[in-house]
PDB file of C-alpha atoms in Angstrom:
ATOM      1  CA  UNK A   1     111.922  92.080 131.713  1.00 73.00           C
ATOM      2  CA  UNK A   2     110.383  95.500 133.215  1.00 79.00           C
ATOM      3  CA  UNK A   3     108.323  96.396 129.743  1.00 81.00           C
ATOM      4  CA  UNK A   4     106.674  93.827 127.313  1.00 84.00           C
ATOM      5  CA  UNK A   5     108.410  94.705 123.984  1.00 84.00           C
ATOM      6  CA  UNK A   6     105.470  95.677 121.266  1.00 87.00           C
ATOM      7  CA  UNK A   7     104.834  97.509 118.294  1.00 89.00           C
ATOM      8  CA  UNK A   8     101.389  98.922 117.369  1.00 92.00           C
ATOM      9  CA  UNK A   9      99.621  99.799 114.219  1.00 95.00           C
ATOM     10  CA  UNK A  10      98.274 102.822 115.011  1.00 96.00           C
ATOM     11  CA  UNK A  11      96.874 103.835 111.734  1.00 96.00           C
ATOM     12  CA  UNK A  12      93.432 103.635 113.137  1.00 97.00           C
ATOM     13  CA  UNK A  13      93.757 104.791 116.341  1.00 97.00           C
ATOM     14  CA  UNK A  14      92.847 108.375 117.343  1.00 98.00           C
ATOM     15  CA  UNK A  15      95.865 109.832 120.020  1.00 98.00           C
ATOM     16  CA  UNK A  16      95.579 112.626 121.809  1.00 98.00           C
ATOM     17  CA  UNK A  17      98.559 114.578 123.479  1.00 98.00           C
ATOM     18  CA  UNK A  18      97.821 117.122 126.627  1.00 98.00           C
ATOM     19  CA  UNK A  19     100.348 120.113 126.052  1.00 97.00           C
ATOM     20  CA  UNK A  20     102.364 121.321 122.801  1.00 97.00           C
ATOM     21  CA  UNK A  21     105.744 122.523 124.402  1.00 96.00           C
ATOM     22  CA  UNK A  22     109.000 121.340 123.436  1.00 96.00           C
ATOM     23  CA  UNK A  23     108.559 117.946 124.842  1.00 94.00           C
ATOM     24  CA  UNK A  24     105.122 116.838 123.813  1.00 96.00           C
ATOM     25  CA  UNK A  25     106.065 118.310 120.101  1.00 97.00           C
ATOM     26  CA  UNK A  26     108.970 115.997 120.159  1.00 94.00           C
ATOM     27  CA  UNK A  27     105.975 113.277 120.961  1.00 95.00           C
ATOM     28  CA  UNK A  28     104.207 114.328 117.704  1.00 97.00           C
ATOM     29  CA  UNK A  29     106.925 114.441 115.390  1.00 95.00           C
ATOM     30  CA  UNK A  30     106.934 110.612 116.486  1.00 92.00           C
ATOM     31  CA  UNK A  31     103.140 109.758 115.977  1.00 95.00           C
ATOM     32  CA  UNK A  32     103.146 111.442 112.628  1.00 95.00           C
ATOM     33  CA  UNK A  33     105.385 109.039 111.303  1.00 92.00           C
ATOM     34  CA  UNK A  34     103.666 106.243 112.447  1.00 93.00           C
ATOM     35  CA  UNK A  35     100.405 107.448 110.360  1.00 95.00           C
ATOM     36  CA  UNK A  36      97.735 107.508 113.112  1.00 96.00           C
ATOM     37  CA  UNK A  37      94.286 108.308 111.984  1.00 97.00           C
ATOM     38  CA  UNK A  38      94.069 111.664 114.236  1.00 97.00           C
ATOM     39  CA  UNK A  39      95.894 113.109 116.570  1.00 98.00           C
ATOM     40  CA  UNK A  40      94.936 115.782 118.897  1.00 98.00           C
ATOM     41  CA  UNK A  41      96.538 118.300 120.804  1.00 98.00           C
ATOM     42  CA  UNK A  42      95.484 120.550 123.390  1.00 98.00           C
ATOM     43  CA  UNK A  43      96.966 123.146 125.146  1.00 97.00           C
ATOM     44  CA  UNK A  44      95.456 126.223 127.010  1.00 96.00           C
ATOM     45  CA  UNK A  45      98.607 128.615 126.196  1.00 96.00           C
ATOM     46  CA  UNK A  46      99.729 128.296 123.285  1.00 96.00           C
ATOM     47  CA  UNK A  47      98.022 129.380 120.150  1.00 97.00           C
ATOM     48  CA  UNK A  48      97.641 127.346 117.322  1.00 96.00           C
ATOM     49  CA  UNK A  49      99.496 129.926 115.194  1.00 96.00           C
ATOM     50  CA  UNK A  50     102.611 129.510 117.452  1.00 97.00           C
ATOM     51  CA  UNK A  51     102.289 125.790 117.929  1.00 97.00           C
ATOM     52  CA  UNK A  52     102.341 125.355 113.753  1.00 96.00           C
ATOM     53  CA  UNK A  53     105.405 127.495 113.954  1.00 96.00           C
ATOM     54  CA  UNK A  54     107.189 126.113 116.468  1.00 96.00           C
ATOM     55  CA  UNK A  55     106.971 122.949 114.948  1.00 97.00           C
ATOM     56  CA  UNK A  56     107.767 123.817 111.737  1.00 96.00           C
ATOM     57  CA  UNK A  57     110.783 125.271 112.907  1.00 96.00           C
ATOM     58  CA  UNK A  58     111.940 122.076 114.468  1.00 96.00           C
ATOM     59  CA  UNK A  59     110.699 119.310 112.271  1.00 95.00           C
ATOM     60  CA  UNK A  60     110.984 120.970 108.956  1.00 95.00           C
ATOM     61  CA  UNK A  61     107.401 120.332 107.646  1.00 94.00           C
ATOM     62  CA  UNK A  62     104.105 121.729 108.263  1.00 91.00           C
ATOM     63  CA  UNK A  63     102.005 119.769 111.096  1.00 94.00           C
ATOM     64  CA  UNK A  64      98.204 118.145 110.325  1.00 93.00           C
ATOM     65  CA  UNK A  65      96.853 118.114 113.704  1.00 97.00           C
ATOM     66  CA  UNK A  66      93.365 119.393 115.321  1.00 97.00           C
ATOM     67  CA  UNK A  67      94.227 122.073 117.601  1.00 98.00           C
ATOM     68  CA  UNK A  68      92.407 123.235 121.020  1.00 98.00           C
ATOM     69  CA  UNK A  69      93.756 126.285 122.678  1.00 98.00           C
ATOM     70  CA  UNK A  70      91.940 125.363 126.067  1.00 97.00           C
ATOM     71  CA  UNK A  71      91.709 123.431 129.267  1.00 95.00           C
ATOM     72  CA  UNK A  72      91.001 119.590 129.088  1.00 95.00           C
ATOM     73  CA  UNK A  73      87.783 118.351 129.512  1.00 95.00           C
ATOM     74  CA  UNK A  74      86.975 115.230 130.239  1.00 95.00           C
ATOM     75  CA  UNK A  75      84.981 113.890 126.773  1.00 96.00           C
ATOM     76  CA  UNK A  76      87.734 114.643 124.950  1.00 97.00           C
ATOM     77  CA  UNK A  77      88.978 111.265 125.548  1.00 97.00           C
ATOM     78  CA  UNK A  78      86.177 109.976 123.825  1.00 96.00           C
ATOM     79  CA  UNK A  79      87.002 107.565 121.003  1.00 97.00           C
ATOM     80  CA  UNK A  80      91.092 108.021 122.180  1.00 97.00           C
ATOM     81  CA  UNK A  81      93.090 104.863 122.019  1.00 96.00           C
ATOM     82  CA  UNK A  82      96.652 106.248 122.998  1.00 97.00           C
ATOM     83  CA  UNK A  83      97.238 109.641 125.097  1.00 97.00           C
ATOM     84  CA  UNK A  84     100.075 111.207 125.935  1.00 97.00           C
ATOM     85  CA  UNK A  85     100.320 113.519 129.185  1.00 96.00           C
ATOM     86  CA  UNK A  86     103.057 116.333 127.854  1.00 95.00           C
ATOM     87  CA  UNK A  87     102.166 119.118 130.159  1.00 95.00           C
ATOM     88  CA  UNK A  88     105.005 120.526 132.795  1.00 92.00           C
ATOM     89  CA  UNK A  89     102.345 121.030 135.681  1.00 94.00           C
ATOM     90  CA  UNK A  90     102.424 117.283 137.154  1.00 92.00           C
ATOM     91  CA  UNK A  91      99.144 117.841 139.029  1.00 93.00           C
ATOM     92  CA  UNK A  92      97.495 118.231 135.707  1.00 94.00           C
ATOM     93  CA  UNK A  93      99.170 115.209 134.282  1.00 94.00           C
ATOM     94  CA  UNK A  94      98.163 113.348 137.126  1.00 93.00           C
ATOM     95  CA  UNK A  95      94.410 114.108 136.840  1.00 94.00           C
ATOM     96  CA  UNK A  96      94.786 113.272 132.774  1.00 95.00           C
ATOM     97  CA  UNK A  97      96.586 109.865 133.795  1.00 94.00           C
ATOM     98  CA  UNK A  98      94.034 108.980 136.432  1.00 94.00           C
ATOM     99  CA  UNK A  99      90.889 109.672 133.668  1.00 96.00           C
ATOM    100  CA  UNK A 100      93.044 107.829 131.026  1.00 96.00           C
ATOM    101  CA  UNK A 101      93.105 104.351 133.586  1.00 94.00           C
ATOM    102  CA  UNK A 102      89.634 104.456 134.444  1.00 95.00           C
ATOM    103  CA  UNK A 103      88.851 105.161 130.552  1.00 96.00           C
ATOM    104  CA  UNK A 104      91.520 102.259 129.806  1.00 96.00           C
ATOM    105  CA  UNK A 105      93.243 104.361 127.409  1.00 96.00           C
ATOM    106  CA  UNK A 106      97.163 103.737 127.551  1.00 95.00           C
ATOM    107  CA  UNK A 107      98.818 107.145 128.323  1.00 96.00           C
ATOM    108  CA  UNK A 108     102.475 107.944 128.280  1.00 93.00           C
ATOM    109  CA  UNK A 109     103.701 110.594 130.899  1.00 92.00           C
ATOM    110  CA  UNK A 110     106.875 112.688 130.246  1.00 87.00           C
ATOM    111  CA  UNK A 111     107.455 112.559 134.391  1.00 81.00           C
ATOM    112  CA  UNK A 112     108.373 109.432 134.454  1.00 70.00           C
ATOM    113  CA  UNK A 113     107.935 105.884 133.312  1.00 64.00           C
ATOM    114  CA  UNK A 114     106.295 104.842 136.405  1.00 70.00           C
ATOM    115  CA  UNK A 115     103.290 106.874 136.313  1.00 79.00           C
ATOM    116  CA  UNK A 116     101.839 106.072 132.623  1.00 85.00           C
ATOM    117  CA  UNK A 117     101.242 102.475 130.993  1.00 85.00           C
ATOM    118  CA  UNK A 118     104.058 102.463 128.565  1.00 88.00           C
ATOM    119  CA  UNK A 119     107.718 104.378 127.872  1.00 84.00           C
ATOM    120  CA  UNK A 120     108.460 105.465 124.294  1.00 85.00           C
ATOM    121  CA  UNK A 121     111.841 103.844 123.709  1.00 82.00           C
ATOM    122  CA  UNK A 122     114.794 105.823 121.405  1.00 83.00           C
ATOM    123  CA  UNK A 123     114.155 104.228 118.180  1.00 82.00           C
ATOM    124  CA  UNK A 124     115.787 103.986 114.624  1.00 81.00           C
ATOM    125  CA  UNK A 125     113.609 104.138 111.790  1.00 83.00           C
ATOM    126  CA  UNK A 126     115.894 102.719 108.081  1.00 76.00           C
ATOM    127  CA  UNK A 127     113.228 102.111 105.518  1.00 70.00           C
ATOM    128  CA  UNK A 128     112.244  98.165 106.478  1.00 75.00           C
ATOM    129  CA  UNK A 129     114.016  98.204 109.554  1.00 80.00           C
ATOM    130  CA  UNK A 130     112.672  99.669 112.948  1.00 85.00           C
ATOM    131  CA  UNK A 131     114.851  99.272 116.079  1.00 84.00           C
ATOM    132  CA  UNK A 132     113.411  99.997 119.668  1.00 86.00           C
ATOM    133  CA  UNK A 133     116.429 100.954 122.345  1.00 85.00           C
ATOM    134  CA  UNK A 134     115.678 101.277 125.710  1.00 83.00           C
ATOM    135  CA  UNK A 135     117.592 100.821 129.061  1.00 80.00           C
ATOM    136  CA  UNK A 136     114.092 100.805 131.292  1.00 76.00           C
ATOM    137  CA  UNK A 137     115.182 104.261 132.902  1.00 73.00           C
ATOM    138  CA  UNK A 138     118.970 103.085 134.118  1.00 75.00           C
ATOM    139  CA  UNK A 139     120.684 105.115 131.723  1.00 80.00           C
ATOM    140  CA  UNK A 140     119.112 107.538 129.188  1.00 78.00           C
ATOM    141  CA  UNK A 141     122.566 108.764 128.482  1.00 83.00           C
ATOM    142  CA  UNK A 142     123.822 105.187 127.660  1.00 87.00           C
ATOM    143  CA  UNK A 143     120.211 104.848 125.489  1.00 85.00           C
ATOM    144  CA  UNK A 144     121.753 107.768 123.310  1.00 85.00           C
ATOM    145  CA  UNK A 145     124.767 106.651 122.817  1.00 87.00           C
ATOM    146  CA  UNK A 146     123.749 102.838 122.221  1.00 85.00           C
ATOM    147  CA  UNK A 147     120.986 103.985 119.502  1.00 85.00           C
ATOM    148  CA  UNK A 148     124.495 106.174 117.635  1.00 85.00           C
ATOM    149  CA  UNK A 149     126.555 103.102 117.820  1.00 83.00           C
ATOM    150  CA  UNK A 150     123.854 101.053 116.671  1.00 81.00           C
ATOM    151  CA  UNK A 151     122.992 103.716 113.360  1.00 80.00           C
ATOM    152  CA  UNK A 152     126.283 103.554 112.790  1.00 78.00           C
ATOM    153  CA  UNK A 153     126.745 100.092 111.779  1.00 74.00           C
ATOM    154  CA  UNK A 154     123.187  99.736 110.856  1.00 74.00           C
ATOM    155  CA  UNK A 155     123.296 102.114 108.287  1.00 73.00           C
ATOM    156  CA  UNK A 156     126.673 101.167 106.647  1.00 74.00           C
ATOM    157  CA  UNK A 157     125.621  96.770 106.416  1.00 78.00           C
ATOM    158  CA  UNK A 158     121.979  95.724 107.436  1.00 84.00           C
ATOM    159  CA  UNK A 159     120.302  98.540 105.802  1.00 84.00           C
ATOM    160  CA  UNK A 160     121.382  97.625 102.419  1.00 86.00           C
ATOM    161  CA  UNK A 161     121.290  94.490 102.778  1.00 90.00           C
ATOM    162  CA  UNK A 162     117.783  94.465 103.973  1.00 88.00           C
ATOM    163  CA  UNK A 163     116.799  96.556 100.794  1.00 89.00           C
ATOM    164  CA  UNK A 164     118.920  93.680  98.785  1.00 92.00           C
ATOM    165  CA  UNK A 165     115.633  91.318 100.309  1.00 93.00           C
ATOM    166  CA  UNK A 166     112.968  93.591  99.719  1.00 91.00           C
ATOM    167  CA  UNK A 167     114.185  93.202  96.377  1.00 92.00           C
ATOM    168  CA  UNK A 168     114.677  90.108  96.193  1.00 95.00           C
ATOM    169  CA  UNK A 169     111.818  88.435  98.056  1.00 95.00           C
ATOM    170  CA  UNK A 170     109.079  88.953  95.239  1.00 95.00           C
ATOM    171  CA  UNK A 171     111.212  87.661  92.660  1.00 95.00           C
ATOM    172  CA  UNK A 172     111.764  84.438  94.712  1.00 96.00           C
ATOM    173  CA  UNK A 173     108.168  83.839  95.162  1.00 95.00           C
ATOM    174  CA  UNK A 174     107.344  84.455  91.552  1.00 95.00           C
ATOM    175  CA  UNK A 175     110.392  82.770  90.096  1.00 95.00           C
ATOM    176  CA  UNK A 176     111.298  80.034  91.931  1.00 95.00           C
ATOM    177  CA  UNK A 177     109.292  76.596  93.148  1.00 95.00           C
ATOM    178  CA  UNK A 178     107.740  77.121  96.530  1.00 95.00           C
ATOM    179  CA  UNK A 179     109.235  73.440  97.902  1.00 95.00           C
ATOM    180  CA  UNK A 180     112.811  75.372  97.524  1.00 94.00           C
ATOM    181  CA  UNK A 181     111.968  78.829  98.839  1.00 95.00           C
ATOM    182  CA  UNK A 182     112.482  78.337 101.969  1.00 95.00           C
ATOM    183  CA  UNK A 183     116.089  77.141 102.076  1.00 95.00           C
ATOM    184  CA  UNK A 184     116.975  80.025  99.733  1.00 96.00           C
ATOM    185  CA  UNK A 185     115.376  82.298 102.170  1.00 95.00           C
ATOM    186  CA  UNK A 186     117.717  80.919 105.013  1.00 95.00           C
ATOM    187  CA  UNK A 187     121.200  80.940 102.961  1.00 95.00           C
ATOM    188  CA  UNK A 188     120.456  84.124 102.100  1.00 95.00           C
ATOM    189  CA  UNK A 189     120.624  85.232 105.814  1.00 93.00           C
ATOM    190  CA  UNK A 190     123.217  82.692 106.526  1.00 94.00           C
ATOM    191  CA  UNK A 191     126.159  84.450 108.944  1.00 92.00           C
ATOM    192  CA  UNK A 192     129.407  83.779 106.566  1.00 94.00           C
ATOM    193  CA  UNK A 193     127.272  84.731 103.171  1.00 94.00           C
ATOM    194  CA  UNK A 194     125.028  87.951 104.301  1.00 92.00           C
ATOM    195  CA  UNK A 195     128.651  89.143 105.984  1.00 92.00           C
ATOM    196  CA  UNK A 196     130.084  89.052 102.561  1.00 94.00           C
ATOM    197  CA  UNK A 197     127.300  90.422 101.091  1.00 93.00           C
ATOM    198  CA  UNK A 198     127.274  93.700 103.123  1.00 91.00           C
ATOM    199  CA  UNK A 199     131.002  93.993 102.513  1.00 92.00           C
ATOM    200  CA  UNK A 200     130.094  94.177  98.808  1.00 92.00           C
ATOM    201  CA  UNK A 201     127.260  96.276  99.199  1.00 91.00           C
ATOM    202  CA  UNK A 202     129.629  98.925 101.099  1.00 88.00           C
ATOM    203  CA  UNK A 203     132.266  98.589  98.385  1.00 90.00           C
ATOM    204  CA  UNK A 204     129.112  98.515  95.451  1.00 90.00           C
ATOM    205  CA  UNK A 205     130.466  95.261  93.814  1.00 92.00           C
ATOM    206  CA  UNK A 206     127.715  94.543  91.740  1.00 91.00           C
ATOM    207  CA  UNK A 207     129.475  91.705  89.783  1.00 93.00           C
ATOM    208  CA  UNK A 208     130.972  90.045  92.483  1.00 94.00           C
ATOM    209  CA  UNK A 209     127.456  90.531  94.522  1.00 94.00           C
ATOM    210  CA  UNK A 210     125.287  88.955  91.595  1.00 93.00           C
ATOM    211  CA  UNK A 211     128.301  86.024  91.408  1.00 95.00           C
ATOM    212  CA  UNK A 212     127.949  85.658  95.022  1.00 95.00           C
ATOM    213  CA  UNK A 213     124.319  85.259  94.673  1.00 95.00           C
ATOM    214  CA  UNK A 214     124.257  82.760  91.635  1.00 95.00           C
ATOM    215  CA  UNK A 215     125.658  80.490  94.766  1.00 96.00           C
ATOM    216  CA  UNK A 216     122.464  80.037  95.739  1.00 95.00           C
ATOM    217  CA  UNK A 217     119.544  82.203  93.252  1.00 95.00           C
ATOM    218  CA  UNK A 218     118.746  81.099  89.952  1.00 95.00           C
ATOM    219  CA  UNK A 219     119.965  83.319  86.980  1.00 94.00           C
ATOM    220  CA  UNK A 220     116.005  84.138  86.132  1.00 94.00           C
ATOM    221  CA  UNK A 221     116.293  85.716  89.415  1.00 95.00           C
ATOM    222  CA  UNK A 222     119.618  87.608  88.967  1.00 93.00           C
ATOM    223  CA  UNK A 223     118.683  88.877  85.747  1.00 92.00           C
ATOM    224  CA  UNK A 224     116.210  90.781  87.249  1.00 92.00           C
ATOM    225  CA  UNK A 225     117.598  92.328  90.384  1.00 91.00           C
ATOM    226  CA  UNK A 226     117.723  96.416  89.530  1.00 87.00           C
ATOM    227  CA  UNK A 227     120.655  98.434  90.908  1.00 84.00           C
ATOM    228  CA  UNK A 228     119.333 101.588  90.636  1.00 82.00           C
ATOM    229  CA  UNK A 229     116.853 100.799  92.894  1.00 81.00           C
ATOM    230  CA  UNK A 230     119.767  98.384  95.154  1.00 80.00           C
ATOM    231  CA  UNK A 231     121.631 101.607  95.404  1.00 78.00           C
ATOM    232  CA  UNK A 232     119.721 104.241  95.414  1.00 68.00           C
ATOM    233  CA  UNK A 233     119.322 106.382  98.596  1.00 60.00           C
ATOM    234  CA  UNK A 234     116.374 106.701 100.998  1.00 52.00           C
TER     235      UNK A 234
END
């Protein structure tokens, strides 16, 4: 195994990404999702004005970021926790990197996965569910084309299914006697019965889903399953 598989909380971490072209917006569009507490981005061409825009543009909402239209300087990896070196001029990227080591920030370089602590892996994001893809550099093509296959199928079963839990999970724990929760929480997973379930979630069988479910929930627990909220989309 070439990376250790992780995922970080980073809603108290302040990042900071060198460069706002095409690429390292593409790397903030990603952070922003995962709710840091700052990120900040500094580039010595682009204006702020034109970095807003661009990103705009491409995202489709307006970008909260603090902005430095200048060279890096060296303190402004103070208090940084994850960095990102986004800049096409590799010398530059090299000097950030080499700072970011001897600071022991973690950077990410666009160059290359060899040169920074940690790759960014293709990822898919469905409400609950959070899927990392990555083929350690092999085959960024086959990455693609693996992380389509995999929304595919993802979206049409496990994704429903998995908001079938979330509603279903606090409605075990309040209705039902913790010294059985446990075995309900594995049958509901179980291959043969979650494969049905999805089937009837894609065909929106809500009788035959909350008969199916009476197999193993109590009825004070299917009385109160909401399918509005089972069905409605994210």
């Amino acid at each position: 195994m070439q990376y250790y598989p992780l995922f970080l909380d980073i809603t108290s971490y302040k990042c900071l990404v060198l460069g706002a072209g095409a690429v390292a917006r593409r790397k903030i569009d990603t952070l922003i999702k995962a709710n840091p507490m700052e990120i900040v981005v500094i580039d010595p061409f682009l204006s702020e004005f034109d970095f807003i825009t661009e990103f705009q543009k491409e995202y489709g909402y307006e970008v909260n970021v603090t902005y430095f239209q200048r060279e890096f300087e060296e303190n402004d990896l103070e208090n940084i926790r994850l960095a990102f070196a986004a800049t096409n001029n590799s010398t530059v990227n090299g000097d950030f990197i080499k700072l970011c080591k001897e600071k022991n920030i973690f950077c990410n370089v666009i160059e290359g996965a060899k040169r920074g602590d940690f790759i960014v892996p293709a990822h898919l994001d469905f409400e609950s569910l959070l899927i990392a893809v990555s083929t350690s550099g092999v085959s960024p093509a086959f990455t693609r084309a693996l992380k389509e296959d995999l929304g595919f199928y993802v979206a049409r079963g496990y994704v429903p299914f998995l908001r079938l839990l979330r509603l279903l999970r606090p409605l075990i724990l309040e209705y039902v006697a913790e010294s059985k929760r446990t075995n309900i929480f594995r049958a509901l997973v179980a291959r043969d019965f979650r494969e049905e379930i999805m089937a009837l979630l894609e065909l929106r069988k809500m009788g035959e889903i909350r008969r199916k479910l009476a197999t193993v929930l109590p009825e004070t627990v299917i009385a109160r399953i909401n399918d509005k909220e089972l069905f409605m989309k994210k």
